[in-house]
Amino acid sequence: MKNKSLSLGEQVAVGLMLFALFLGAGNIIFPPQLGQQAGESFNLAMFGFLITGVGLPLIGVITVAKAGGQLQDMAGKVHPIFGVVFTSIVYLAIGPFFAIPRTGTVSYEIGVLPFLSDAMRESSIPLLISTIVFFGITTFFALNPTKLVDRVGKILTPILLLVIALLAAKSIITPMDGPGEAVGKYTTQPFTEGFLQGYLTMDFLAALIFGIVIIQALHAKGVTDNKKIVKTTIFAAFIAAAGLALVYISLGYIGASSFQTIGAQGSGAEIIAKSANILYGDFGNILLSAVILLACLTTSIGLLTASSQFFTKLFPKVPYPAFVFIFAVFSTAISNFGLEQLISISLPVLLAIYPIAIVLMSLALIDKFFNGAPVVYTVALIATALVSVYDGLHAAKMDIPAYADLLSHLPLYAEGIGWLVPAIVGTIIGWIISLFTRK
């Protein structure tokens, strides 16, 4: 088994497993919402979305694989304390705070809500019952580690792609009435708004964690050579990225073509559910619901397991099952705030930490050019955080007018990526300092 090489079919299976882990709530709800709101500016908005929703996760998985699979080790290059704190924030964000609860809420809105009576839809009880059952199942499988995610991924991925392909094909062959006019920031900055909306999928943050999942899966299959691990992980990452791009473009097109038929909807979940009903009737809702439930469940199990394992290592006196139960109960409670509330709460946090994660990953890619000097990481990330953290505060409506006026003079700040130039300048300054302090 040692130093085994996987066949092409086995490598594809690893890629499908990675795709299945990524494919959760955010992947389903945000593209149709983008499509409907971007309207006639859909192409440009989707291009921006694909950069952060597909490109960054692809690079993230590859970077973590090359770094040995541990986000904490990569972040620890700044400082060991930063490594623990930042990694904990990432695990909490894609775990019990946002991503895990969202799987339960989306499962309800797409898999349960369309089949309820008008009276039941107004009640909070169905959501509560649905999330208790959903996270009960998640907890059961997280407490009993099996190859469920791997097996479901192999079966689920082709089925889900087929369902989305059927919906997209039907929307092309017998199209709905077509897109409306762009709304909100899509009217003036469709590319930038699409770029920022890609943050909400949380796939880039998940990529920083799923890298180690792939490495562990390869170890279980007998692949121990580092070069083979990196090569196979890169191959798997491209398969997952291709699948995500296909899903995003298809769902985005459905959303863009739906406006004249179903009208403006409050969430992507409502858009895709009502579009499925228009295109295929009740059968469309049943088929979509079943597959979405499985997709969200797979992702939920993967995230709950990964989060619990990380914090068990961080706090070894607390047993793994305890973290599973704590995070499952917490996720159940958070999910009952509703999808729109979850998104509004998560956006400020993601605006704050996403740029920091992007810069950290970028520096890890070019680490050898500055000999891994911690000062380069430190100065670059401080410069980034000075902008991105305020962006998060601004999104949370915690404005500091004088500071905002100062930041407004930064290049690209109006486009939502004002952190980019400070990050580059910080990297250069850190590199110069490293030259003078090198022993």
Coordinates of C-alpha atoms in Angstrom, one line a residue:
M1 CA 0.0 0.0 0.0
K2 CA 2.9 2.4 0.6
N3 CA 3.7 4.9 -2.1
K4 CA 0.7 3.7 -4.1
S5 CA -0.2 5.5 -7.3
L6 CA -3.9 6.0 -8.0
S7 CA -5.5 5.1 -11.3
L8 CA -7.2 7.8 -13.4
G9 CA -10.6 6.6 -12.2
E10 CA -9.5 6.8 -8.5
Q11 CA -8.1 10.3 -9.0
V12 CA -11.4 11.4 -10.6
A13 CA -13.2 9.9 -7.6
V14 CA -11.1 12.0 -5.3
G15 CA -12.0 15.1 -7.3
L16 CA -15.7 14.2 -7.1
M17 CA -15.4 13.8 -3.3
L18 CA -13.9 17.3 -3.1
F19 CA -16.6 18.7 -5.3
A20 CA -19.2 17.0 -3.1
L21 CA -17.7 18.6 0.0
F22 CA -17.7 22.0 -1.6
L23 CA -21.2 21.7 -3.0
G24 CA -23.4 22.9 -0.2
A25 CA -25.8 25.7 0.6
G26 CA -24.0 28.7 -0.7
N27 CA -23.2 27.1 -4.1
I28 CA -26.9 26.6 -4.7
I29 CA -28.4 29.9 -3.5
F30 CA -26.1 32.7 -4.5
P31 CA -25.7 32.1 -8.3
P32 CA -29.4 32.4 -9.1
Q33 CA -29.7 35.4 -6.9
L34 CA -26.8 37.0 -8.7
G35 CA -28.3 36.1 -12.1
Q36 CA -31.7 37.7 -11.2
Q37 CA -30.2 40.9 -9.7
A38 CA -27.5 41.4 -12.3
G39 CA -30.1 41.0 -15.2
E40 CA -28.6 42.1 -18.5
S41 CA -25.2 42.6 -16.8
F42 CA -25.1 38.9 -15.9
N43 CA -22.0 37.9 -17.9
L44 CA -19.8 40.5 -16.3
A45 CA -21.1 39.8 -12.8
M46 CA -20.7 36.0 -13.2
F47 CA -17.1 36.5 -14.4
G48 CA -16.3 38.3 -11.1
F49 CA -18.2 35.7 -9.1
L50 CA -16.2 32.9 -10.8
I51 CA -12.9 34.5 -9.7
T52 CA -13.7 34.4 -6.0
G53 CA -16.1 31.4 -6.1
V54 CA -14.0 29.1 -8.2
G55 CA -10.5 30.5 -8.9
L56 CA -9.7 31.2 -5.2
P57 CA -10.8 27.8 -3.9
L58 CA -8.8 26.1 -6.7
I59 CA -5.7 28.0 -5.7
G60 CA -6.5 27.5 -2.0
V61 CA -6.6 23.8 -2.2
I62 CA -3.3 23.6 -4.2
T63 CA -1.6 26.0 -1.8
V64 CA -2.6 24.1 1.3
A65 CA -1.5 20.8 -0.3
K66 CA 1.9 22.2 -1.1
A67 CA 2.2 23.6 2.4
G68 CA 1.6 20.2 3.9
G69 CA -2.2 20.4 4.5
Q70 CA -2.3 22.4 7.7
L71 CA -3.8 25.9 7.7
Q72 CA -2.5 26.5 11.2
D73 CA 1.1 25.8 10.0
M74 CA 0.7 28.2 7.1
A75 CA -0.8 31.0 9.3
G76 CA 1.8 30.2 12.0
K77 CA 4.5 31.6 9.7
V78 CA 3.3 35.0 10.8
H79 CA 3.4 34.0 14.5
P80 CA 2.3 30.9 16.4
I81 CA -0.5 32.8 18.2
F82 CA -1.8 34.3 14.9
G83 CA -1.8 30.8 13.5
V84 CA -4.1 29.5 16.3
V85 CA -6.3 32.6 16.3
F86 CA -6.8 33.0 12.6
T87 CA -7.3 29.2 12.0
S88 CA -9.9 29.2 14.8
I89 CA -11.8 32.1 13.2
V90 CA -11.8 30.3 9.8
Y91 CA -13.1 27.1 11.4
L92 CA -15.8 28.9 13.3
A93 CA -16.8 30.8 10.2
I94 CA -17.2 27.8 7.9
G95 CA -18.4 25.8 10.9
P96 CA -21.0 26.5 13.6
F97 CA -21.3 30.3 13.1
F98 CA -22.3 30.5 9.4
A99 CA -21.7 27.7 6.9
I100 CA -23.0 24.7 8.9
P101 CA -26.3 26.6 10.0
R102 CA -26.7 27.7 6.4
T103 CA -26.8 24.1 5.2
G104 CA -29.8 23.4 7.5
T105 CA -31.6 26.6 6.5
V106 CA -31.2 26.1 2.7
S107 CA -32.3 22.4 3.1
Y108 CA -35.5 23.7 4.6
E109 CA -36.1 26.5 2.1
I110 CA -35.5 24.3 -0.9
G111 CA -36.4 20.8 0.4
V112 CA -39.3 21.5 2.7
L113 CA -40.8 24.9 2.3
P114 CA -42.2 24.5 -1.3
F115 CA -44.3 21.6 -0.1
L116 CA -45.9 23.4 2.9
S117 CA -49.3 25.2 3.0
D118 CA -49.4 29.0 3.2
A119 CA -50.4 28.8 6.8
M120 CA -47.4 26.5 7.7
R121 CA -45.0 28.8 5.8
E122 CA -45.8 31.6 8.2
S123 CA -45.0 29.5 11.2
S124 CA -41.5 29.1 12.7
I125 CA -42.2 25.5 13.8
P126 CA -41.5 23.7 10.5
L127 CA -38.0 25.3 10.3
L128 CA -37.3 24.3 13.9
I129 CA -38.4 20.7 13.3
S130 CA -36.6 20.5 10.0
T131 CA -33.3 21.8 11.4
I132 CA -33.5 19.5 14.5
V133 CA -33.9 16.5 12.2
F134 CA -31.2 17.7 9.8
F135 CA -28.6 18.3 12.4
G136 CA -29.6 15.2 14.2
I137 CA -28.7 13.2 11.1
T138 CA -25.5 15.2 10.7
T139 CA -24.5 14.5 14.3
F140 CA -25.1 10.8 13.9
F141 CA -22.8 10.4 11.0
A142 CA -20.2 12.9 12.5
L143 CA -20.1 10.7 15.6
N144 CA -19.7 7.5 13.6
P145 CA -17.0 8.3 11.0
T146 CA -17.6 6.3 7.9
K147 CA -17.0 6.7 4.2
L148 CA -20.4 8.3 3.8
V149 CA -19.1 11.6 2.3
D150 CA -16.9 9.7 -0.1
R151 CA -19.6 7.3 -1.2
V152 CA -22.4 9.9 -1.3
G153 CA -20.0 12.1 -3.3
K154 CA -19.5 9.5 -6.0
I155 CA -23.3 8.9 -6.3
L156 CA -24.5 12.4 -5.6
T157 CA -22.2 14.4 -7.8
P158 CA -23.3 12.9 -11.2
I159 CA -27.0 13.1 -10.1
L160 CA -26.8 16.7 -9.0
L161 CA -24.9 17.7 -12.1
L162 CA -27.6 15.9 -14.2
V163 CA -30.4 17.7 -12.3
I164 CA -28.8 21.1 -12.8
A165 CA -28.1 20.3 -16.4
L166 CA -31.7 19.3 -17.0
L167 CA -32.9 22.6 -15.4
A168 CA -30.5 24.7 -17.4
A169 CA -31.2 22.8 -20.7
K170 CA -35.0 23.3 -20.2
S171 CA -34.5 27.0 -19.4
I172 CA -32.7 27.3 -22.8
I173 CA -35.0 25.1 -24.9
T174 CA -38.2 26.5 -23.4
P175 CA -36.9 29.7 -21.9
M176 CA -38.7 31.8 -19.3
D177 CA -39.4 35.4 -20.2
G178 CA -35.8 36.5 -19.8
P179 CA -33.8 38.9 -17.6
G180 CA -34.9 42.2 -16.1
E181 CA -32.8 45.3 -15.5
A182 CA -29.8 45.2 -13.2
V183 CA -30.5 46.3 -9.6
G184 CA -28.4 47.7 -6.8
K185 CA -24.7 47.8 -7.3
Y186 CA -25.0 45.6 -10.4
T187 CA -26.2 48.7 -12.3
T188 CA -22.8 50.4 -12.0
Q189 CA -20.3 47.8 -10.8
P190 CA -21.5 44.3 -12.0
F191 CA -18.0 42.8 -12.0
T192 CA -17.0 44.1 -8.6
E193 CA -20.3 43.1 -7.0
G194 CA -20.1 39.6 -8.5
F195 CA -16.5 39.4 -7.2
L196 CA -17.6 40.3 -3.6
Q197 CA -20.7 38.0 -3.8
G198 CA -18.3 35.1 -4.4
Y199 CA -17.0 35.7 -0.8
L200 CA -20.4 34.5 0.5
T201 CA -20.0 31.0 -0.8
M202 CA -17.2 30.6 1.8
D203 CA -15.6 28.1 -0.6
F204 CA -12.2 29.8 -0.4
L205 CA -12.2 29.5 3.4
A206 CA -13.4 25.9 3.1
A207 CA -10.6 25.2 0.6
L208 CA -8.0 26.1 3.3
I209 CA -9.5 23.2 5.3
F210 CA -10.6 20.7 2.7
G211 CA -7.0 20.5 1.5
I212 CA -6.1 18.4 4.6
V213 CA -9.2 16.3 4.1
I214 CA -8.0 15.3 0.6
I215 CA -4.5 14.6 1.9
Q216 CA -6.0 12.3 4.7
A217 CA -8.1 10.6 2.1
L218 CA -5.0 9.9 -0.1
H219 CA -3.1 8.6 2.9
A220 CA -6.0 6.2 3.5
K221 CA -5.7 5.0 0.0
G222 CA -2.0 4.3 0.4
V223 CA -0.6 7.4 -1.2
T224 CA 2.3 8.6 1.0
D225 CA 4.7 10.2 -1.5
N226 CA 4.5 14.0 -1.1
K227 CA 4.9 14.7 -4.8
K228 CA 2.1 12.2 -5.7
I229 CA -0.1 13.8 -3.0
V230 CA 0.4 17.3 -4.4
K231 CA -0.1 16.1 -8.0
T232 CA -3.3 14.2 -7.2
T233 CA -4.6 17.1 -5.1
I234 CA -4.1 19.5 -7.9
F235 CA -5.9 17.2 -10.3
A236 CA -8.8 16.8 -7.8
A237 CA -8.9 20.6 -7.3
F238 CA -9.3 21.2 -11.1
I239 CA -12.2 18.6 -11.3
A240 CA -13.9 20.3 -8.3
A241 CA -13.4 23.7 -9.9
A242 CA -14.8 22.6 -13.2
G243 CA -17.9 21.2 -11.5
L244 CA -18.4 24.4 -9.4
A245 CA -18.0 26.6 -12.5
L246 CA -20.6 24.5 -14.4
V247 CA -23.0 24.7 -11.4
Y248 CA -22.6 28.4 -11.0
I249 CA -23.0 29.3 -14.6
S250 CA -26.1 27.1 -15.0
L251 CA -27.8 28.3 -11.8
G252 CA -26.9 31.9 -12.6
Y253 CA -28.4 31.6 -16.0
I254 CA -31.6 30.2 -14.6
G255 CA -31.8 33.1 -12.2
A256 CA -31.1 35.6 -14.9
S257 CA -33.9 34.2 -17.1
S258 CA -36.4 33.9 -14.4
F259 CA -37.2 37.5 -13.5
Q260 CA -40.0 38.1 -15.9
T261 CA -41.7 34.9 -15.0
I262 CA -41.5 34.6 -11.2
G263 CA -40.7 38.2 -10.3
A264 CA -38.1 39.4 -7.8
Q265 CA -37.5 37.0 -5.0
G266 CA -35.9 37.5 -1.6
S267 CA -33.4 34.7 -1.8
G268 CA -31.6 32.4 -4.3
A269 CA -33.4 29.4 -2.6
E270 CA -36.8 30.8 -3.6
I271 CA -35.6 31.6 -7.1
I272 CA -34.3 28.1 -7.8
A273 CA -37.3 26.4 -6.2
K274 CA -39.9 28.4 -8.1
S275 CA -37.9 28.1 -11.4
A276 CA -37.7 24.3 -11.0
N277 CA -41.5 24.3 -10.6
I278 CA -42.0 26.5 -13.7
L279 CA -39.7 24.3 -15.8
Y280 CA -40.7 20.8 -14.6
G281 CA -43.7 21.2 -12.4
D282 CA -44.0 19.4 -9.1
F283 CA -41.6 16.7 -10.3
G284 CA -38.9 19.4 -10.6
N285 CA -39.4 20.5 -7.0
I286 CA -39.3 16.9 -5.7
L287 CA -36.1 16.0 -7.6
L288 CA -34.4 19.2 -6.7
S289 CA -35.4 18.9 -3.1
A290 CA -34.0 15.4 -2.7
V291 CA -30.7 16.2 -4.3
I292 CA -30.2 19.5 -2.4
L293 CA -31.0 17.8 0.9
L294 CA -28.2 15.3 0.2
A295 CA -25.8 17.9 -1.0
C296 CA -26.3 20.1 2.1
L297 CA -26.1 17.0 4.4
T298 CA -22.8 15.9 2.9
T299 CA -21.3 19.3 3.3
S300 CA -22.7 19.7 6.8
I301 CA -21.2 16.3 7.9
G302 CA -17.8 17.2 6.4
L303 CA -17.7 20.7 8.1
L304 CA -19.0 19.4 11.5
T305 CA -16.4 16.6 11.5
A306 CA -13.5 18.9 10.4
S307 CA -14.4 21.7 12.9
S308 CA -14.8 19.2 15.8
Q309 CA -11.5 17.5 15.0
F310 CA -9.6 20.8 14.9
F311 CA -10.9 22.0 18.2
T312 CA -10.3 18.6 19.8
K313 CA -6.7 19.0 18.9
L314 CA -6.7 22.6 20.2
F315 CA -8.4 21.5 23.5
P316 CA -7.4 17.9 23.9
K317 CA -9.2 17.7 27.3
V318 CA -12.5 18.1 25.6
P319 CA -13.5 14.9 23.8
Y320 CA -14.4 14.9 20.1
P321 CA -18.1 13.9 20.7
A322 CA -18.5 16.9 23.0
F323 CA -17.5 19.3 20.3
V324 CA -19.8 17.5 17.8
F325 CA -22.8 18.0 20.1
I326 CA -21.9 21.6 21.0
F327 CA -21.5 22.7 17.4
A328 CA -24.6 20.7 16.3
V329 CA -26.8 22.3 18.9
F330 CA -25.3 25.8 18.2
S331 CA -25.8 25.4 14.5
T332 CA -29.4 24.3 15.0
A333 CA -30.1 27.5 17.0
I334 CA -28.3 29.8 14.5
S335 CA -30.1 28.2 11.5
N336 CA -33.5 29.2 12.9
F337 CA -32.7 32.9 12.5
G338 CA -33.5 32.4 8.8
L339 CA -31.5 32.5 5.6
E340 CA -31.6 36.2 5.0
Q341 CA -30.5 37.0 8.5
L342 CA -27.6 34.5 8.3
I343 CA -26.3 36.1 5.1
S344 CA -26.6 39.6 6.5
I345 CA -24.6 38.6 9.6
S346 CA -22.0 36.7 7.8
L347 CA -21.1 39.4 5.2
P348 CA -19.3 41.7 7.6
V349 CA -17.2 38.9 8.9
L350 CA -16.3 37.6 5.4
L351 CA -15.4 41.1 4.2
A352 CA -13.0 41.3 7.1
I353 CA -11.3 38.0 6.9
Y354 CA -11.4 37.1 3.2
P355 CA -8.7 39.6 2.1
I356 CA -6.5 38.5 5.0
A357 CA -6.9 34.8 3.9
I358 CA -6.2 35.8 0.2
V359 CA -3.0 37.6 1.1
L360 CA -1.9 34.8 3.4
M361 CA -2.3 32.3 0.7
S362 CA -0.6 34.5 -1.9
L363 CA 2.4 34.9 0.3
A364 CA 2.6 31.2 1.0
L365 CA 2.8 30.7 -2.8
I366 CA 5.8 33.0 -3.1
D367 CA 7.3 32.1 0.3
K368 CA 10.6 30.9 -1.1
F369 CA 11.4 34.3 -2.7
F370 CA 11.7 36.0 0.6
N371 CA 12.8 32.9 2.6
G372 CA 9.6 32.8 4.6
A373 CA 10.6 35.9 6.6
P374 CA 7.8 36.4 9.2
V375 CA 8.2 40.2 8.9
V376 CA 6.9 40.0 5.3
Y377 CA 3.8 38.2 6.4
T378 CA 3.3 40.5 9.4
V379 CA 3.6 43.8 7.6
A380 CA 1.5 42.7 4.6
L381 CA -1.3 41.3 6.7
I382 CA -1.4 44.3 9.0
A383 CA -1.7 46.6 5.9
T384 CA -4.5 44.4 4.6
A385 CA -6.4 44.2 7.9
L386 CA -6.3 48.0 8.2
V387 CA -8.7 48.1 5.2
S388 CA -10.5 44.8 5.3
V389 CA -11.5 45.0 9.0
Y390 CA -13.0 48.4 8.4
D391 CA -14.9 47.1 5.4
G392 CA -16.4 44.5 7.7
L393 CA -17.3 47.2 10.2
H394 CA -18.9 49.4 7.5
A395 CA -21.0 46.4 6.3
A396 CA -22.1 46.0 9.9
K397 CA -23.1 49.7 9.9
M398 CA -20.4 50.6 12.4
D399 CA -18.9 53.6 10.5
I400 CA -16.0 55.8 11.4
P401 CA -16.4 58.8 9.0
A402 CA -12.9 60.2 9.4
Y403 CA -11.3 56.8 8.8
A404 CA -13.6 56.1 5.9
D405 CA -12.7 59.4 4.3
L406 CA -9.0 58.4 4.6
L407 CA -9.5 55.0 3.0
S408 CA -11.6 56.5 0.2
H409 CA -8.4 57.9 -1.3
L410 CA -7.0 54.4 -1.8
P411 CA -6.9 53.0 -5.4
L412 CA -9.7 50.5 -6.1
Y413 CA -11.4 51.3 -2.7
A414 CA -14.7 52.3 -4.5
E415 CA -14.6 49.0 -6.3
G416 CA -14.5 47.1 -3.0
I417 CA -10.9 45.9 -3.2
G418 CA -9.1 48.8 -1.5
W419 CA -7.0 46.3 0.5
L420 CA -5.1 45.2 -2.6
V421 CA -2.6 48.0 -3.0
P422 CA -1.8 48.2 0.8
A423 CA -1.2 44.5 0.7
I424 CA 1.3 44.8 -2.1
V425 CA 3.0 47.8 -0.5
G426 CA 3.1 46.0 2.8
T427 CA 4.7 43.0 1.2
I428 CA 7.4 45.1 -0.4
I429 CA 8.1 47.0 2.9
G430 CA 8.3 43.7 4.8
W431 CA 10.7 42.3 2.2
I432 CA 13.0 45.3 2.5
I433 CA 13.0 45.1 6.3
S434 CA 13.8 41.4 6.0
L435 CA 16.9 42.2 3.9
F436 CA 18.2 44.5 6.6
T437 CA 17.4 42.2 9.5
R438 CA 18.6 39.0 7.9
K439 CA 21.4 37.4 9.9

